[in-house]
PDB file of C-alpha atoms in Angstrom:
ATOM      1  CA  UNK Q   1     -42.361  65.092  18.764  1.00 55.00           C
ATOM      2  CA  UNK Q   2     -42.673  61.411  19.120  1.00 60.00           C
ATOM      3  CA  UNK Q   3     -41.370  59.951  22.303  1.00 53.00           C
ATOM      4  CA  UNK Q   4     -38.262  58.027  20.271  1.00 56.00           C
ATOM      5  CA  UNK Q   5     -37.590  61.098  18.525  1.00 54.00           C
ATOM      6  CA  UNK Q   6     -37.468  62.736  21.672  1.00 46.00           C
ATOM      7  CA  UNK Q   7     -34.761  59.688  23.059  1.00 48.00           C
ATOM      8  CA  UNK Q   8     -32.646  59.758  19.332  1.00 52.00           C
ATOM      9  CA  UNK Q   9     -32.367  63.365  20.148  1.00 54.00           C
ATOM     10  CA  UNK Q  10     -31.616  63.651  23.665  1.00 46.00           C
ATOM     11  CA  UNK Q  11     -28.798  60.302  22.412  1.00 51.00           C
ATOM     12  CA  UNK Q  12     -27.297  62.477  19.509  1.00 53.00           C
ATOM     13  CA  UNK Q  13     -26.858  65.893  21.838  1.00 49.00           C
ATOM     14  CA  UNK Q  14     -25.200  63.543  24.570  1.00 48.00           C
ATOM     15  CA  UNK Q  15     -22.896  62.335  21.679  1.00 52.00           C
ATOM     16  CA  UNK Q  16     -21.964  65.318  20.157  1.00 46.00           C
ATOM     17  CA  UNK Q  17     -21.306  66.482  24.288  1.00 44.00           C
ATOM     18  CA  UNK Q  18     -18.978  63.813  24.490  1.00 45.00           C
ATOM     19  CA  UNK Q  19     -17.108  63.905  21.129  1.00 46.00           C
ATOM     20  CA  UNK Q  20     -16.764  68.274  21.924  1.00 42.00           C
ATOM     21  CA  UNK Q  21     -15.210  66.828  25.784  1.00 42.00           C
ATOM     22  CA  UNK Q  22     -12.464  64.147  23.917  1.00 46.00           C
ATOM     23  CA  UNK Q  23     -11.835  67.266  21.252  1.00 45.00           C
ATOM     24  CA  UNK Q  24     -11.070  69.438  23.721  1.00 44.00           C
ATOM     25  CA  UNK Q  25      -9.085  67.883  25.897  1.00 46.00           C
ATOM     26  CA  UNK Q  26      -6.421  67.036  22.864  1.00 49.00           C
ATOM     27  CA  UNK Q  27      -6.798  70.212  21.850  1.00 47.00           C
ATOM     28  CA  UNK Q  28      -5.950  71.357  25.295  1.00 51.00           C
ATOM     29  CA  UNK Q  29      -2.596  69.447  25.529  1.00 54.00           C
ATOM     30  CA  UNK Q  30      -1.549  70.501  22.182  1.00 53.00           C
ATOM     31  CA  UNK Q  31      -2.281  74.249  22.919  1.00 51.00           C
ATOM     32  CA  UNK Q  32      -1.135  73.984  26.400  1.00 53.00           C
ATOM     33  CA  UNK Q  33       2.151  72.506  24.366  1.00 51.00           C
ATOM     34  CA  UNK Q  34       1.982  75.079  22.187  1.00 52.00           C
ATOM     35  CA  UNK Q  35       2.152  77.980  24.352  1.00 52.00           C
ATOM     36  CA  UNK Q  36       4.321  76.522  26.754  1.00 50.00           C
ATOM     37  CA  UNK Q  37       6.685  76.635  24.070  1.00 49.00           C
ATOM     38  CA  UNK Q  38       5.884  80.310  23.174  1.00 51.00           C
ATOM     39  CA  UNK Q  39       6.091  81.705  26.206  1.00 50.00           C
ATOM     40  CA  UNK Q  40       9.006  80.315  26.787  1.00 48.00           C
ATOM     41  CA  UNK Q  41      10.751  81.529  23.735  1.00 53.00           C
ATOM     42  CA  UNK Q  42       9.240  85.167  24.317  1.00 52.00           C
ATOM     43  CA  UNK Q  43      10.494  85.225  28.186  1.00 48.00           C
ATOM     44  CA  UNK Q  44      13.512  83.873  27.012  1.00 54.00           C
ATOM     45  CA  UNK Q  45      13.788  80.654  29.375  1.00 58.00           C
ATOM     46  CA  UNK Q  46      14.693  77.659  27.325  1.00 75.00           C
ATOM     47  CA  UNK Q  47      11.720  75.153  28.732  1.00 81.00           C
ATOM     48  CA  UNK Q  48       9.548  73.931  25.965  1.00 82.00           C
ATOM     49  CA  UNK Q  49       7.246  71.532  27.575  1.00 86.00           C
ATOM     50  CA  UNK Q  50       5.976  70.250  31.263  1.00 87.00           C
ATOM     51  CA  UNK Q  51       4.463  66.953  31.175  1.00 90.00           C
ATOM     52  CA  UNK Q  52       2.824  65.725  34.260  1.00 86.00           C
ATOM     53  CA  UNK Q  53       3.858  62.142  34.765  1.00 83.00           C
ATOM     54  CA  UNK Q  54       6.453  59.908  33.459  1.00 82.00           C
ATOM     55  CA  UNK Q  55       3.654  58.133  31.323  1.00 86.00           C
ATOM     56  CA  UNK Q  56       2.715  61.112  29.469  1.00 88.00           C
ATOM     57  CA  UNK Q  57       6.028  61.472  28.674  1.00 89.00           C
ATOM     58  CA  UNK Q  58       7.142  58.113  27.553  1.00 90.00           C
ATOM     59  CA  UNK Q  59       6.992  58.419  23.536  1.00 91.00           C
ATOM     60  CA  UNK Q  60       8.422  61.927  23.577  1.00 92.00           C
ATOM     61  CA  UNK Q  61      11.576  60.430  25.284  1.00 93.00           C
ATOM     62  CA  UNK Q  62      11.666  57.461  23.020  1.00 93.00           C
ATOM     63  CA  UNK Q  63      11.767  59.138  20.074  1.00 93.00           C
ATOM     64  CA  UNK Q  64      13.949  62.280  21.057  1.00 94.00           C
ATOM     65  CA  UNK Q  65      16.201  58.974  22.190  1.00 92.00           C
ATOM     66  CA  UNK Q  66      15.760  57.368  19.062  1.00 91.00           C
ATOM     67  CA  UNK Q  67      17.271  60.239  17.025  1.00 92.00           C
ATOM     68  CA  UNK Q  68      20.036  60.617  19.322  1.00 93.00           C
ATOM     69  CA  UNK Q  69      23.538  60.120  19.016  1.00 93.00           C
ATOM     70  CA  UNK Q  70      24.291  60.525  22.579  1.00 95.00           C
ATOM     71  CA  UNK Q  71      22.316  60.024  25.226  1.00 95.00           C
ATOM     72  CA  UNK Q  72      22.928  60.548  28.982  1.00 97.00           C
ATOM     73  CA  UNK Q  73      20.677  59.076  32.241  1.00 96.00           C
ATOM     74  CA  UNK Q  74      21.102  59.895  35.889  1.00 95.00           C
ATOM     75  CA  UNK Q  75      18.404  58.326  37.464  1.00 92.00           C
ATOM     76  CA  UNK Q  76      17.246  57.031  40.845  1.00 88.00           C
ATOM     77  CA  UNK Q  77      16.008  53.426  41.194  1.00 82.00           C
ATOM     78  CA  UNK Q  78      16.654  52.744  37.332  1.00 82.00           C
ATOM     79  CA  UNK Q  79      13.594  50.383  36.685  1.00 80.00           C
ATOM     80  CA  UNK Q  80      12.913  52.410  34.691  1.00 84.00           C
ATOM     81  CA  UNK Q  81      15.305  51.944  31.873  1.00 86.00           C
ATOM     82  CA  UNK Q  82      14.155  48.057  31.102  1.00 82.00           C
ATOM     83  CA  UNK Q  83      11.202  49.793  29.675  1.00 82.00           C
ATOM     84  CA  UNK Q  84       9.632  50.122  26.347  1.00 84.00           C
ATOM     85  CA  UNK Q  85      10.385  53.687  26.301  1.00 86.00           C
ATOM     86  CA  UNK Q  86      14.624  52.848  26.411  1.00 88.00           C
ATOM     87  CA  UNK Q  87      14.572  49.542  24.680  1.00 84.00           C
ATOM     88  CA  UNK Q  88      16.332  51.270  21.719  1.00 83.00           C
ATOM     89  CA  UNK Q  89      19.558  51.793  24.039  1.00 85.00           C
ATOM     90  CA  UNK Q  90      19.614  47.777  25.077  1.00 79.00           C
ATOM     91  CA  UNK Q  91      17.259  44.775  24.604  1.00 72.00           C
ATOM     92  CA  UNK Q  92      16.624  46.572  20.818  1.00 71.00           C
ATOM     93  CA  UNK Q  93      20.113  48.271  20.251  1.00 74.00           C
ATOM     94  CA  UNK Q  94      21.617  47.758  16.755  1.00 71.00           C
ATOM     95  CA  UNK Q  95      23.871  45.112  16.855  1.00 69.00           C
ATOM     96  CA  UNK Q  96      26.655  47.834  15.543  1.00 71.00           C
ATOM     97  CA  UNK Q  97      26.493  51.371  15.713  1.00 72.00           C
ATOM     98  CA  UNK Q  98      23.688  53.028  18.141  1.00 80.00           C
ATOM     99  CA  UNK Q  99      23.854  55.717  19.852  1.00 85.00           C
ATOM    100  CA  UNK Q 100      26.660  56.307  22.412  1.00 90.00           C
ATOM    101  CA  UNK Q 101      25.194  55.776  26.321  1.00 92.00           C
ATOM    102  CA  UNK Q 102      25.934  57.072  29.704  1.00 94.00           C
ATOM    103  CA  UNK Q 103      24.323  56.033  32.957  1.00 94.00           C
ATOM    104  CA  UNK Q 104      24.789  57.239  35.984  1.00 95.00           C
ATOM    105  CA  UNK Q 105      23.068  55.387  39.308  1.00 93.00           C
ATOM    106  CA  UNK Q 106      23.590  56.072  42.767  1.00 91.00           C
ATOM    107  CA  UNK Q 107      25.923  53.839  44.861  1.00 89.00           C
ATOM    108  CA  UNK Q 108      24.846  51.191  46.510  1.00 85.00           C
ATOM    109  CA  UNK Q 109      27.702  51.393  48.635  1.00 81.00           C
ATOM    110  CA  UNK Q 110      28.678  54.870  49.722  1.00 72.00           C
ATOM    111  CA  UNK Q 111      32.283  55.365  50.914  1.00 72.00           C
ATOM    112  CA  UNK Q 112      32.944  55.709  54.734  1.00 68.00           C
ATOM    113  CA  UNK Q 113      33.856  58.858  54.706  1.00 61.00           C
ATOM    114  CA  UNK Q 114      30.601  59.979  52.855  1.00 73.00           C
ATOM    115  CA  UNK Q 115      26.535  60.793  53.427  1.00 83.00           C
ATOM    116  CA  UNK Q 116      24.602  57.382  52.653  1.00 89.00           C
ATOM    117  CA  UNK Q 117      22.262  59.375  49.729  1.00 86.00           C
ATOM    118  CA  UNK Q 118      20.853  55.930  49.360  1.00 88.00           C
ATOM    119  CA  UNK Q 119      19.690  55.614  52.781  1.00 89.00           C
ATOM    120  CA  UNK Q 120      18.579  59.111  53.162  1.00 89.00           C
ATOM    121  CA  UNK Q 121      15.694  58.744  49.739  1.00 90.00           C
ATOM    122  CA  UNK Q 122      14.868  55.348  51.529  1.00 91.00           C
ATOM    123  CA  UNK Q 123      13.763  56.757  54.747  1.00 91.00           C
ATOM    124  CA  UNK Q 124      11.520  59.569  52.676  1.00 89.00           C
ATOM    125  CA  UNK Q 125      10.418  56.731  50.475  1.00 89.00           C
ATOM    126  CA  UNK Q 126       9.245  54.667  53.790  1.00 90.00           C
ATOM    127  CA  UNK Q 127       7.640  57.866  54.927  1.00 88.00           C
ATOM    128  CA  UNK Q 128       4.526  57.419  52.354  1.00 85.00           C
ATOM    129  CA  UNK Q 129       5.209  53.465  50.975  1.00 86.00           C
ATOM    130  CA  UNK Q 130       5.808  50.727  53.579  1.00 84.00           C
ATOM    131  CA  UNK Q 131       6.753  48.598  50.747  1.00 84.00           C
ATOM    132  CA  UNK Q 132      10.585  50.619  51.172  1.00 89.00           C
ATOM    133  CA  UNK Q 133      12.242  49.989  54.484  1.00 84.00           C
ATOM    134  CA  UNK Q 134      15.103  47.642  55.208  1.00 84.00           C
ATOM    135  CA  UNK Q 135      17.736  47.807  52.380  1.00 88.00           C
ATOM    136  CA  UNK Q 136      14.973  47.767  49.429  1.00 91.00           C
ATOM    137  CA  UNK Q 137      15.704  50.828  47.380  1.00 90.00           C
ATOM    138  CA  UNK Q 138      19.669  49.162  47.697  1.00 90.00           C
ATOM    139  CA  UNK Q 139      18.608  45.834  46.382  1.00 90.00           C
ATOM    140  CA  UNK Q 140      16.471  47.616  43.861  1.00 89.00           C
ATOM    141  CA  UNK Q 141      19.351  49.603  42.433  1.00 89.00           C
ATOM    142  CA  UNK Q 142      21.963  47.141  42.213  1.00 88.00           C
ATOM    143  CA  UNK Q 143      19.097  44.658  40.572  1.00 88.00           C
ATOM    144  CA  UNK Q 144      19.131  47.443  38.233  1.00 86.00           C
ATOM    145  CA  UNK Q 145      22.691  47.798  37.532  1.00 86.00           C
ATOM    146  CA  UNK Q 146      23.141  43.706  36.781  1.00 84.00           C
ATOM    147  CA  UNK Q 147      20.517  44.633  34.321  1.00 81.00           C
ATOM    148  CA  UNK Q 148      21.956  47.140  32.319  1.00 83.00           C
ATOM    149  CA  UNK Q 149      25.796  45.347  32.754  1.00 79.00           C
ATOM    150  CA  UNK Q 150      23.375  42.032  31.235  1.00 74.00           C
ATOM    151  CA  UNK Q 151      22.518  44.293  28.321  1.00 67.00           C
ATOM    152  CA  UNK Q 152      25.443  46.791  27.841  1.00 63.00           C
ATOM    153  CA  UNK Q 153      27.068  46.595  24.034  1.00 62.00           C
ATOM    154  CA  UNK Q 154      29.890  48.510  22.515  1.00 65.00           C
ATOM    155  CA  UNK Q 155      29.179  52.257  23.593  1.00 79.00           C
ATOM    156  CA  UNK Q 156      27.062  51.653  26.736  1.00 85.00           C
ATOM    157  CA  UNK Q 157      28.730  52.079  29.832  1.00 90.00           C
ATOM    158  CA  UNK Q 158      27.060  52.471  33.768  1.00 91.00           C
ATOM    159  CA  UNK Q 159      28.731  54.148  36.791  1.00 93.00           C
ATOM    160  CA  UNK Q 160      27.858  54.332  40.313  1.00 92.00           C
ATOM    161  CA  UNK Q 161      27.621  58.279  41.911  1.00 92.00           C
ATOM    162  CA  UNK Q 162      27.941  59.438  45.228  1.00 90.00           C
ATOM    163  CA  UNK Q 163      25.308  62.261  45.522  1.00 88.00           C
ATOM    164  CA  UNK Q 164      21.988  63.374  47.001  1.00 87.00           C
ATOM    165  CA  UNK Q 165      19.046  61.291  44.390  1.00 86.00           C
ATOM    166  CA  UNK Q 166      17.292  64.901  43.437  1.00 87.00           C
ATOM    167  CA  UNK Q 167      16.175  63.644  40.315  1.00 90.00           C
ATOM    168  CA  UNK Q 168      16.069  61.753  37.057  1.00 93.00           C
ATOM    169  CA  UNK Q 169      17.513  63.613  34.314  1.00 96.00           C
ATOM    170  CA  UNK Q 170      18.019  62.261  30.473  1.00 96.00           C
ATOM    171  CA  UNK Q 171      20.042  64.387  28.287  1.00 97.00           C
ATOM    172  CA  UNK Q 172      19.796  63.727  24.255  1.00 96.00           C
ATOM    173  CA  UNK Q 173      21.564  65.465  21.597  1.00 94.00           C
ATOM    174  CA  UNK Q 174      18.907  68.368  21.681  1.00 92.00           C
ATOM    175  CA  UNK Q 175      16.534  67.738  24.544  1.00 95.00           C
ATOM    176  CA  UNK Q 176      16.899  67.309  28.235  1.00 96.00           C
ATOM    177  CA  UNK Q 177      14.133  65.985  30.288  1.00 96.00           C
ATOM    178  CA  UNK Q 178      14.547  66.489  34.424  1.00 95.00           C
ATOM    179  CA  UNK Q 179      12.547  64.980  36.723  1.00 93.00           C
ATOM    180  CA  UNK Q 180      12.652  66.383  40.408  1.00 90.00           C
ATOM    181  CA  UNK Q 181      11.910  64.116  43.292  1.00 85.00           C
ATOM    182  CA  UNK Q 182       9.847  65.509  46.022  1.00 78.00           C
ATOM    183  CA  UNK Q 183       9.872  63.945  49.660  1.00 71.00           C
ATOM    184  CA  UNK Q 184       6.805  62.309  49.410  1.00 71.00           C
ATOM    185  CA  UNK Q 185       5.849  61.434  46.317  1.00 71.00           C
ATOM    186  CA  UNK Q 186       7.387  58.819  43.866  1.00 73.00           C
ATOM    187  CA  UNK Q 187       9.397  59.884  40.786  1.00 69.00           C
ATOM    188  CA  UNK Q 188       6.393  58.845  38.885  1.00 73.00           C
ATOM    189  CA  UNK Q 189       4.287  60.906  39.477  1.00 76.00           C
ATOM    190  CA  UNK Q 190       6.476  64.313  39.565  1.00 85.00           C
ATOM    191  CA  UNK Q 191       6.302  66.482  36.639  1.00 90.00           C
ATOM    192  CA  UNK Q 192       8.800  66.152  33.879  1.00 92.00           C
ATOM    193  CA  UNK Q 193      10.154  69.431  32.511  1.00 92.00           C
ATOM    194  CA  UNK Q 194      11.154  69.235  28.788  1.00 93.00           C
ATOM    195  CA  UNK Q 195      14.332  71.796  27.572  1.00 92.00           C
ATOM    196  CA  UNK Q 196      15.812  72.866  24.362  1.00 90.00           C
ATOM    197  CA  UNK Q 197      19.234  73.337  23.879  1.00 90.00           C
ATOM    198  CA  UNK Q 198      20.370  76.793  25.796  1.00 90.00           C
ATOM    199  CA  UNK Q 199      21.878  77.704  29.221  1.00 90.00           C
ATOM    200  CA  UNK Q 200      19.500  75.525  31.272  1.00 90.00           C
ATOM    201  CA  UNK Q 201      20.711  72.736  28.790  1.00 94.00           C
ATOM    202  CA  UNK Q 202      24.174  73.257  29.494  1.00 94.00           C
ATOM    203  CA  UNK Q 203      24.061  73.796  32.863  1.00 93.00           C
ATOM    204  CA  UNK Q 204      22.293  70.368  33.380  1.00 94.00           C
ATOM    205  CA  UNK Q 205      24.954  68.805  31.000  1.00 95.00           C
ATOM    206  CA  UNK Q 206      27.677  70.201  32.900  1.00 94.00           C
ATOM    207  CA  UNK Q 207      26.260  68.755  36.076  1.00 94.00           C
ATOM    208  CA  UNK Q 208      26.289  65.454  34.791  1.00 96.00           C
ATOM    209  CA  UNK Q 209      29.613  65.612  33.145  1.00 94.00           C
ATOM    210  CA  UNK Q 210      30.906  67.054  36.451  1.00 91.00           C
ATOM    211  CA  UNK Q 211      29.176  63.735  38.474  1.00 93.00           C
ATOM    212  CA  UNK Q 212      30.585  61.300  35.988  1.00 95.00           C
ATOM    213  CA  UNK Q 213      33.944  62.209  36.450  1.00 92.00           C
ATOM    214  CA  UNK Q 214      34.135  61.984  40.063  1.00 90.00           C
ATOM    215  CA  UNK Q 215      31.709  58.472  39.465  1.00 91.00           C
ATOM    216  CA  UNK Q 216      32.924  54.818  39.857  1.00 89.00           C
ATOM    217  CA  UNK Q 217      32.688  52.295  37.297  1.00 86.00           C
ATOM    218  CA  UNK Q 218      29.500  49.451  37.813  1.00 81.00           C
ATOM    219  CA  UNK Q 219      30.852  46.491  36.064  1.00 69.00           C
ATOM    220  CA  UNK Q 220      33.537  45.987  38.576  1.00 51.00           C
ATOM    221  CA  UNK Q 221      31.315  46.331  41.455  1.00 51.00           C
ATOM    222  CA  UNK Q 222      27.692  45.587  40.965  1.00 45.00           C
ATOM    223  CA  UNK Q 223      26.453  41.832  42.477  1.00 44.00           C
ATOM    224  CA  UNK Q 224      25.412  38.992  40.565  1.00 42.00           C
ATOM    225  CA  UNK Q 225      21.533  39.899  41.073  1.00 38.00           C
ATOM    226  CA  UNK Q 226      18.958  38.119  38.492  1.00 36.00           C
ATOM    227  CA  UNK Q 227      17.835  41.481  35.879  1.00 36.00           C
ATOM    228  CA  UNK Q 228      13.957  42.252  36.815  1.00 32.00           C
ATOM    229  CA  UNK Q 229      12.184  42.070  33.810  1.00 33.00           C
ATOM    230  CA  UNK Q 230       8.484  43.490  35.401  1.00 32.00           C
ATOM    231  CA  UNK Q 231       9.086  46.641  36.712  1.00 36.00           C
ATOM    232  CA  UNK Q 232       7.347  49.904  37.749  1.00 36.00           C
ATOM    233  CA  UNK Q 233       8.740  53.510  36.915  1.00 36.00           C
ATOM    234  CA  UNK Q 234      10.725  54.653  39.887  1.00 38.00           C
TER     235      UNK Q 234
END
């Protein structure tokens, strides 16, 4: 064997390696889809998916959004939501019809007689990024609500809640998506855990309906704060 032979060979094995490696690791996501999916259905627990980040599950939200007639969002910081992924709710919502929104953030400015949540995920936040400290996470989340009061139409409407920030959690007319904060680590990069319609379903629906009606309205409260339109998922 020649000696450029020898290199077209040794060129075509390492290409073949690397085509087998990209194969197998989208293989690997679909089957670990699959039988996340499977399992669930023959252990009867209503979870059809876990996706490890927010990013990898950005287009499964959009479009489970995008078929929706209702959608639901408790979240924390709410960057978030001026994203590509819910640009079909606002900057890109049908000028009539669309589907009907709730939004749920925390207070900015808990009652007296109540736990400052806010304060309480700032101090973990501060524990692992010194970017959070001094009010930040409060001026981030009422920058968020201007945003969304900027953009709200017919159908959209955003409340403040008074509760502990455990989590993000998007409901859609079939899915629900929960993401649960950890101490110290950013919502980010926590797993999101994908559900079907079924008791887990309703018993994250009933804990939203349940905070929305003891929630407070936004547009009557939240500053006049500029909308952010660069933002990083909370």
């Amino acid at each position: 064997m020649t000696l450029e032979a020898f290199a077209w060979s040794v060129l075509s094995s390492a290409t073949a390696g690397l085509l087998l490696l990209i194969a197998g690791s989208v293989l690997s996501k679909r089957l670990r889809w699959m039988l996340t999916g499977a399992l669930g259905r023959l252990l009867d627990v209503d979870i059809d998916h876990v996706f490890g980040s927010s990013r990898e599950a950005q287009r499964d939200i959009e479009s489970s959004i995008r078929r929706a007639s209702k959608v639901r969002i408790l979240t924390g910081r709410g960057h978030d939501l001026q994203l590509q992924t819910f640009t079909h709710l606002f900057a890109g919502r049908p000028t009539r019809g669309g589907a009907n929104v709730q939004i749920l953030l925390p207070t900015p400015t808990p009652q007296v007689s109540s736990i400052d949540w806010t304060a309480l995920r700032e101090a973990e936040l501060e524990g692992f990024d010194p970017a959070f400290g001094q009010g930040l996470l409060r001026q981030q989340i009422e920058a968020s609500a201007s945003f969304l009061i900027g953009h709200a139409r017919l159908g959209v409407e955003i409340r403040f809640f008074d509760a502990p920030h455990l989590g993000r959690l998007i409901i859609t007319n079939h899915e629900a998506y929960l993401t649960l904060y950890a101490a110290k680590r950013h919502g980010r990069d926590s797993r999101i855990y994908m559900f079907r319609r079924g008791d887990l379903y309703d018993g994250l629906e009933r804990y939203f309906d349940l905070l929305w009606a003891a929630s407070k309205s936004a547009s009557t409260n939240a500053p006049n704060l500029p909308s952010l339109h660069t933002s990083t998922v909370p």
